[in-house]
Short mmCIF file of C-alpha atoms in Angstrom, two decimals:
data_model
loop_
_atom_site.label_atom_id
_atom_site.label_comp_id
_atom_site.label_asym_id
_atom_site.label_seq_id
_atom_site.Cartn_x
_atom_site.Cartn_y
_atom_site.Cartn_z
CA MET A 1 -39.27 -10.78 25.50
CA ASP A 2 -35.60 -11.07 24.58
CA PRO A 3 -34.06 -7.97 22.95
CA VAL A 4 -33.45 -8.16 19.21
CA GLU A 5 -29.76 -8.29 18.40
CA VAL A 6 -28.85 -5.60 15.85
CA SER A 7 -25.96 -6.31 13.51
CA PRO A 8 -23.25 -3.60 13.65
CA GLN A 9 -23.34 -1.15 10.76
CA LEU A 10 -20.86 1.36 9.37
CA GLY A 11 -21.48 4.74 7.78
CA ILE A 12 -20.19 5.43 4.29
CA ALA A 13 -17.15 7.39 5.52
CA ALA A 14 -16.10 4.48 7.73
CA VAL A 15 -16.57 2.03 4.85
CA GLU A 16 -14.40 4.24 2.63
CA ARG A 17 -11.61 4.20 5.24
CA ASP A 18 -12.00 0.47 5.85
CA THR A 19 -12.03 -0.72 2.24
CA GLY A 20 -10.25 2.00 0.28
CA LEU A 21 -13.30 2.31 -1.99
CA SER A 22 -14.41 5.92 -2.41
CA LYS A 23 -17.87 7.14 -1.42
CA ASP A 24 -18.62 8.07 -5.04
CA LEU A 25 -17.62 4.61 -6.25
CA LEU A 26 -19.82 2.93 -3.64
CA ARG A 27 -22.79 5.00 -4.81
CA VAL A 28 -22.07 4.20 -8.47
CA TRP A 29 -21.91 0.46 -7.77
CA GLU A 30 -25.14 0.68 -5.83
CA ARG A 31 -26.91 2.18 -8.86
CA ARG A 32 -25.15 0.20 -11.57
CA TYR A 33 -24.76 -3.27 -10.07
CA GLY A 34 -27.30 -3.34 -7.25
CA PHE A 35 -24.57 -3.81 -4.65
CA PRO A 36 -23.87 -2.74 -1.99
CA THR A 37 -27.38 -2.39 -0.59
CA PRO A 38 -27.04 -0.10 2.43
CA LEU A 39 -29.71 0.56 4.99
CA ARG A 40 -30.69 4.11 5.97
CA ASP A 41 -30.69 5.84 9.34
CA VAL A 42 -33.34 8.30 10.48
CA GLN A 43 -31.52 11.11 8.63
CA GLY A 44 -31.43 9.06 5.43
CA GLU A 45 -27.67 8.41 5.60
CA ARG A 46 -26.34 5.10 4.32
CA LEU A 47 -25.48 2.36 6.81
CA TYR A 48 -23.59 -0.76 5.69
CA PRO A 49 -23.93 -4.09 7.55
CA LEU A 50 -20.59 -5.72 8.36
CA GLU A 51 -21.25 -8.64 6.01
CA GLN A 52 -21.48 -6.18 3.11
CA VAL A 53 -18.26 -4.49 4.23
CA GLN A 54 -16.54 -7.87 4.24
CA ARG A 55 -17.79 -8.55 0.72
CA LEU A 56 -16.52 -5.12 -0.38
CA ARG A 57 -13.07 -5.97 1.00
CA GLN A 58 -13.01 -9.12 -1.11
CA ILE A 59 -14.14 -7.24 -4.20
CA LYS A 60 -11.40 -4.64 -3.65
CA ARG A 61 -8.79 -7.35 -3.42
CA LEU A 62 -9.92 -8.91 -6.70
CA ILE A 63 -9.92 -5.52 -8.43
CA ASP A 64 -6.39 -4.87 -7.14
CA ALA A 65 -5.42 -8.20 -8.74
CA GLY A 66 -6.69 -7.05 -12.15
CA HIS A 67 -10.39 -7.92 -12.28
CA ARG A 68 -12.82 -5.35 -13.67
CA PRO A 69 -15.70 -4.14 -11.46
CA HIS A 70 -18.38 -5.51 -13.79
CA GLN A 71 -16.80 -8.95 -13.44
CA VAL A 72 -16.87 -9.15 -9.65
CA VAL A 73 -19.20 -6.63 -7.97
CA SER A 74 -22.32 -8.66 -8.70
CA LEU A 75 -20.84 -12.00 -7.59
CA ASP A 76 -22.39 -13.69 -4.57
CA ALA A 77 -20.33 -14.76 -1.56
CA PRO A 78 -19.45 -18.33 -2.77
CA GLU A 79 -18.40 -17.04 -6.21
CA LEU A 80 -16.23 -14.35 -4.62
CA GLN A 81 -14.60 -16.90 -2.38
CA ALA A 82 -13.88 -19.14 -5.37
CA ARG A 83 -12.23 -16.26 -7.22
CA LEU A 84 -10.14 -15.40 -4.18
CA GLN A 85 -9.08 -19.03 -3.77
CA ALA A 86 -8.00 -19.17 -7.40
CA LEU A 87 -6.05 -15.96 -6.86
CA GLN A 88 -4.19 -17.44 -3.90
CA GLU A 89 -3.32 -20.58 -5.85
CA ARG A 90 -2.01 -18.64 -8.85
CA PRO A 91 1.81 -18.63 -8.90
CA ALA A 92 3.46 -15.25 -8.57
CA THR A 93 4.83 -13.89 -11.85
CA THR A 94 7.56 -11.76 -10.26
CA PRO A 95 8.63 -13.36 -6.97
CA LEU A 96 10.88 -11.24 -4.78
CA THR A 97 13.17 -14.17 -4.04
CA ALA A 98 13.11 -17.91 -4.37
CA ALA A 99 12.65 -18.25 -0.62
CA VAL A 100 9.54 -16.24 0.18
CA PRO A 101 8.12 -17.64 3.45
CA GLU A 102 5.02 -19.79 3.22
CA GLY A 103 1.72 -18.82 4.84
CA ALA A 104 2.28 -21.07 7.85
CA GLU A 105 5.66 -19.50 8.55
CA LEU A 106 4.23 -16.01 8.21
CA ASP A 107 1.36 -16.89 10.52
CA ARG A 108 3.85 -18.18 13.08
CA LEU A 109 5.53 -14.78 13.07
CA LEU A 110 2.13 -13.12 13.34
CA ALA A 111 1.02 -15.24 16.30
CA PRO A 112 1.74 -12.42 18.81
CA LEU A 113 -0.55 -10.15 16.79
CA PHE A 114 -3.35 -12.72 16.90
CA ASN A 115 -2.77 -12.99 20.67
CA HIS A 116 -2.72 -9.18 21.06
CA GLN A 117 0.87 -9.09 22.27
CA PRO A 118 2.52 -6.18 20.42
CA HIS A 119 5.78 -6.28 22.40
CA GLU A 120 6.27 -9.95 21.54
CA LEU A 121 5.55 -9.17 17.89
CA LEU A 122 8.17 -6.41 17.93
CA ASP A 123 10.70 -8.75 19.53
CA ALA A 124 10.02 -11.47 16.93
CA LEU A 125 10.45 -9.05 14.05
CA GLN A 126 13.57 -7.58 15.62
CA ALA A 127 15.12 -11.05 15.82
CA GLU A 128 14.42 -11.58 12.11
CA LEU A 129 15.90 -8.18 11.30
CA LEU A 130 19.12 -9.06 13.13
CA ARG A 131 19.24 -12.42 11.36
CA LEU A 132 18.63 -11.16 7.84
CA GLY A 133 19.91 -7.60 7.82
CA LEU A 134 17.74 -4.60 6.93
CA GLU A 135 17.55 -5.01 3.13
CA ARG A 136 16.78 -8.74 3.14
CA PHE A 137 14.40 -8.31 6.07
CA ILE A 138 12.28 -5.76 4.18
CA ILE A 139 12.32 -7.49 0.79
CA GLU A 140 12.24 -11.16 1.76
CA LEU A 141 10.18 -11.11 4.94
CA LEU A 142 8.41 -7.85 5.68
CA ALA A 143 6.87 -7.36 2.22
CA PRO A 144 5.33 -10.89 2.18
CA LEU A 145 4.26 -10.42 5.79
CA ILE A 146 2.39 -7.21 4.95
CA GLU A 147 0.73 -8.92 2.00
CA ARG A 148 -0.28 -11.78 4.31
CA VAL A 149 -1.89 -9.39 6.78
CA GLY A 150 -3.73 -7.75 3.87
CA ARG A 151 -5.10 -11.12 2.75
CA LEU A 152 -6.20 -12.02 6.26
CA TRP A 153 -7.87 -8.63 6.61
CA ALA A 154 -9.70 -9.08 3.30
CA ASP A 155 -10.88 -12.49 4.50
CA GLY A 156 -12.12 -11.02 7.77
CA ARG A 157 -9.58 -12.96 9.85
CA VAL A 158 -7.72 -9.82 10.92
CA GLN A 159 -9.73 -6.93 12.31
CA ILE A 160 -9.09 -3.26 11.58
CA HIS A 161 -7.62 -2.59 15.03
CA GLU A 162 -5.24 -5.54 14.58
CA GLU A 163 -4.12 -4.34 11.16
CA HIS A 164 -3.51 -0.87 12.61
CA LEU A 165 -1.52 -2.35 15.50
CA PHE A 166 0.59 -4.40 13.10
CA SER A 167 1.34 -1.29 11.05
CA GLU A 168 2.34 0.67 14.15
CA VAL A 169 4.68 -2.08 15.35
CA VAL A 170 6.37 -2.32 11.94
CA GLN A 171 6.76 1.43 11.68
CA GLN A 172 8.28 1.55 15.16
CA GLN A 173 10.80 -1.09 14.16
CA LEU A 174 11.73 0.55 10.87
CA ARG A 175 12.17 3.98 12.47
CA ARG A 176 14.48 2.39 15.03
CA ALA A 177 16.49 0.83 12.19
CA LEU A 178 16.73 4.21 10.45
CA ALA A 179 17.98 5.85 13.61
CA GLN A 180 20.70 3.21 13.90
CA LEU A 181 21.78 3.81 10.30
CA GLY A 182 22.12 7.53 10.90
CA PRO A 183 21.93 10.23 8.21
CA ALA A 184 24.19 9.82 5.18
CA LEU A 185 24.97 13.53 4.97
CA GLY A 186 26.41 14.55 1.62
CA ALA A 187 25.82 11.14 0.02
CA ARG A 188 24.27 10.93 -3.43
CA PRO A 189 21.72 10.63 -4.74
CA ARG A 190 19.87 12.97 -2.39
CA VAL A 191 16.31 11.69 -2.25
CA LEU A 192 13.18 13.44 -1.02
CA LEU A 193 10.34 11.11 -0.03
CA SER A 194 6.62 11.79 0.28
CA THR A 195 3.14 10.84 -0.86
CA LEU A 196 0.64 12.91 -2.82
CA PRO A 197 -2.42 14.53 -1.25
CA GLY A 198 -5.05 11.81 -0.77
CA GLU A 199 -2.48 9.05 -0.15
CA GLU A 200 -2.69 8.38 3.59
CA HIS A 201 -0.74 5.10 3.73
CA GLY A 202 2.85 5.62 4.81
CA LEU A 203 4.24 2.17 5.54
CA GLY A 204 5.44 1.64 1.97
CA LEU A 205 7.17 5.02 2.02
CA LEU A 206 8.99 4.12 5.23
CA MET A 207 10.16 0.81 3.74
CA VAL A 208 11.52 2.66 0.71
CA HIS A 209 13.21 5.17 3.01
CA CYS A 210 14.99 2.33 4.82
CA LEU A 211 16.12 0.62 1.63
CA LEU A 212 17.47 3.84 0.13
CA ALA A 213 19.25 4.74 3.36
CA ALA A 214 20.77 1.24 3.47
CA ALA A 215 21.99 1.83 -0.10
CA GLY A 216 23.86 4.91 1.09
CA CYS A 217 21.51 7.61 -0.17
CA GLU A 218 20.91 10.83 1.71
CA CYS A 219 17.18 10.64 2.42
CA ARG A 220 14.94 13.48 3.54
CA SER A 221 11.35 12.52 4.27
CA LEU A 222 8.63 15.16 3.93
CA GLY A 223 6.00 12.91 5.47
CA LEU A 224 2.64 12.17 3.90
CA GLN A 225 0.36 14.13 1.58
CA THR A 226 2.64 17.01 0.59
CA PRO A 227 0.85 19.47 -1.76
CA LEU A 228 2.08 19.27 -5.35
CA PRO A 229 3.47 22.84 -5.57
CA GLU A 230 5.30 22.28 -2.28
CA LEU A 231 6.93 19.12 -3.62
CA ALA A 232 8.44 20.93 -6.58
CA GLN A 233 9.64 23.78 -4.34
CA ALA A 234 11.13 21.35 -1.83
CA CYS A 235 13.09 19.56 -4.53
CA ALA A 236 14.57 22.88 -5.65
CA ARG A 237 15.33 24.07 -2.11
CA HIS A 238 16.96 20.80 -1.06
CA GLU A 239 18.74 20.36 -4.42
CA ALA A 240 17.26 16.89 -4.64
CA ASP A 241 18.45 14.41 -7.23
CA VAL A 242 15.32 12.25 -6.89
CA LEU A 243 11.76 12.71 -5.67
CA ALA A 244 10.45 9.31 -4.53
CA LEU A 245 6.69 8.82 -4.15
CA SER A 246 4.84 5.84 -2.71
CA PHE A 247 1.36 4.77 -3.85
CA SER A 248 -0.72 2.16 -2.06
CA SER A 249 -3.22 -0.07 -3.83
CA TYR A 250 -5.94 2.29 -2.58
CA ALA A 251 -4.69 5.21 -4.71
CA SER A 252 -7.14 6.18 -7.42
CA PRO A 253 -5.86 6.08 -11.02
CA SER A 254 -6.70 9.78 -11.44
CA LEU A 255 -4.62 10.69 -8.37
CA VAL A 256 -1.66 8.79 -9.77
CA GLU A 257 -1.85 10.05 -13.34
CA GLU A 258 -2.67 13.69 -12.68
CA GLY A 259 -0.20 13.97 -9.83
CA LEU A 260 2.74 12.44 -11.70
CA GLN A 261 2.08 14.43 -14.86
CA THR A 262 1.90 17.67 -12.89
CA LEU A 263 5.09 16.93 -11.00
CA HIS A 264 6.96 15.80 -14.10
CA ALA A 265 6.18 19.14 -15.72
CA SER A 266 7.10 21.22 -12.67
CA LEU A 267 10.28 19.50 -11.43
CA ALA A 268 13.46 21.26 -12.49
CA GLU A 269 15.99 19.13 -14.35
CA PRO A 270 17.91 17.00 -13.66
CA CYS A 271 15.74 15.84 -10.73
CA GLU A 272 14.26 12.41 -11.45
CA LEU A 273 10.84 11.20 -10.34
CA TRP A 274 10.59 7.68 -8.91
CA ALA A 275 7.16 6.16 -8.20
CA GLY A 276 6.45 2.79 -6.66
CA GLY A 277 3.75 0.77 -5.00
CA ARG A 278 0.72 -1.35 -5.82
CA ALA A 279 -1.48 1.36 -7.35
CA ALA A 280 -3.06 0.19 -10.61
CA GLY A 281 -2.58 3.68 -12.05
CA LEU A 282 1.18 3.19 -12.20
CA ARG A 283 0.68 0.60 -14.93
CA ARG A 284 -1.16 3.01 -17.24
CA PRO A 285 0.41 3.96 -20.60
CA PHE A 286 0.92 7.61 -19.61
CA ALA A 287 3.88 6.59 -17.43
CA GLN A 288 5.84 5.49 -20.50
CA ARG A 289 5.63 9.01 -21.93
CA LEU A 290 7.25 10.79 -18.98
CA GLY A 291 10.96 10.85 -19.67
CA ARG A 292 12.25 11.39 -16.11
CA LEU A 293 9.84 9.01 -14.42
CA ARG A 294 10.97 5.61 -13.19
CA VAL A 295 8.18 3.25 -12.18
CA LEU A 296 9.42 0.73 -9.62
CA ALA A 297 7.23 -2.35 -9.71
CA GLU A 298 9.01 -4.20 -6.88
CA LEU A 299 11.19 -3.22 -3.93
CA PRO A 300 14.41 -4.89 -5.24
CA GLU A 301 14.36 -2.44 -8.17
CA LEU A 302 15.32 0.38 -5.81
CA GLY A 303 18.90 -0.86 -5.59
CA ARG A 304 19.15 -1.02 -9.38
CA ALA A 305 17.69 2.48 -9.66
CA VAL A 306 20.29 3.86 -7.27
CA GLN A 307 23.10 2.13 -9.15
CA ALA A 308 21.81 3.42 -12.49
CA TRP A 309 21.78 6.96 -11.15
CA ARG A 310 25.32 6.61 -9.83
CA ASN A 311 26.48 5.22 -13.16
CA HIS A 312 25.17 8.40 -14.82
CA GLU A 313 22.93 6.45 -17.15
CA GLY A 314 20.61 9.44 -17.52
CA PRO A 315 16.83 9.38 -17.11
CA ALA A 316 15.63 6.03 -15.90
CA THR A 317 14.60 3.24 -18.19
CA LYS A 318 10.91 2.45 -17.99
CA VAL A 319 9.66 -0.69 -16.32
#
């Protein structure tokens, strides 16, 4: 008798890391919407078939685009695919430039990743960096490229190990570019960079670091997940003009709101607080009430924020 082929399954912690959906949220959806429908191992722990993980990725992408959970969690696979297709066809409301590369061009640049050739991918990206310069490379090419990889991952066309490899190659390239820029000692504004506890994604922070350094700021990175009290102390010790925080789309609204409110209250004036990224929590009304908080919706706004600070325009205008 031929052996029965068992479909791979992931535990709830692995699904949380893969999709960015918290364990608590997965359990709530299971009770409220009847999906996901995990299996159980001999200890009673949840196990999620890969097809359910793929569906959760698609749901997460739709929620990041503004859909509410009750609108999409219960959709079947064809309905989800239709929503995703409509999302891809929707024109962008705030394009970075008029010349954002098309999907085919982005996939051409990603071909070494698909062929598992990281050195060739690094060489291709380095050639584009030399052609465009650091600022244009990050804004016009790298940001759309990262979004493209995210879409392919959500569609199941890029695997987790490939997404991780892509991220490592990009970080290697950006760190090399930073080293070539060198530290702008004594330049202003002096910017500290970090993420809040619970925010494990650092690629966006590194891109911001590069753009600020290219704009002539003195940048000091504290790395990821710095405790809130330590952030306020670091700003005082380093005499920082700005604390810049990066939030990925995976950041929970409570992390964003509670963290920014706490920091806003504890930072000594005149240090400003700049927050950027794709987190939905940054669009909440609370942000408008924090006088020294600047919410940066898109990467090109960094240059304007630096210029506003240098023009002594006071606390940043809200976005």
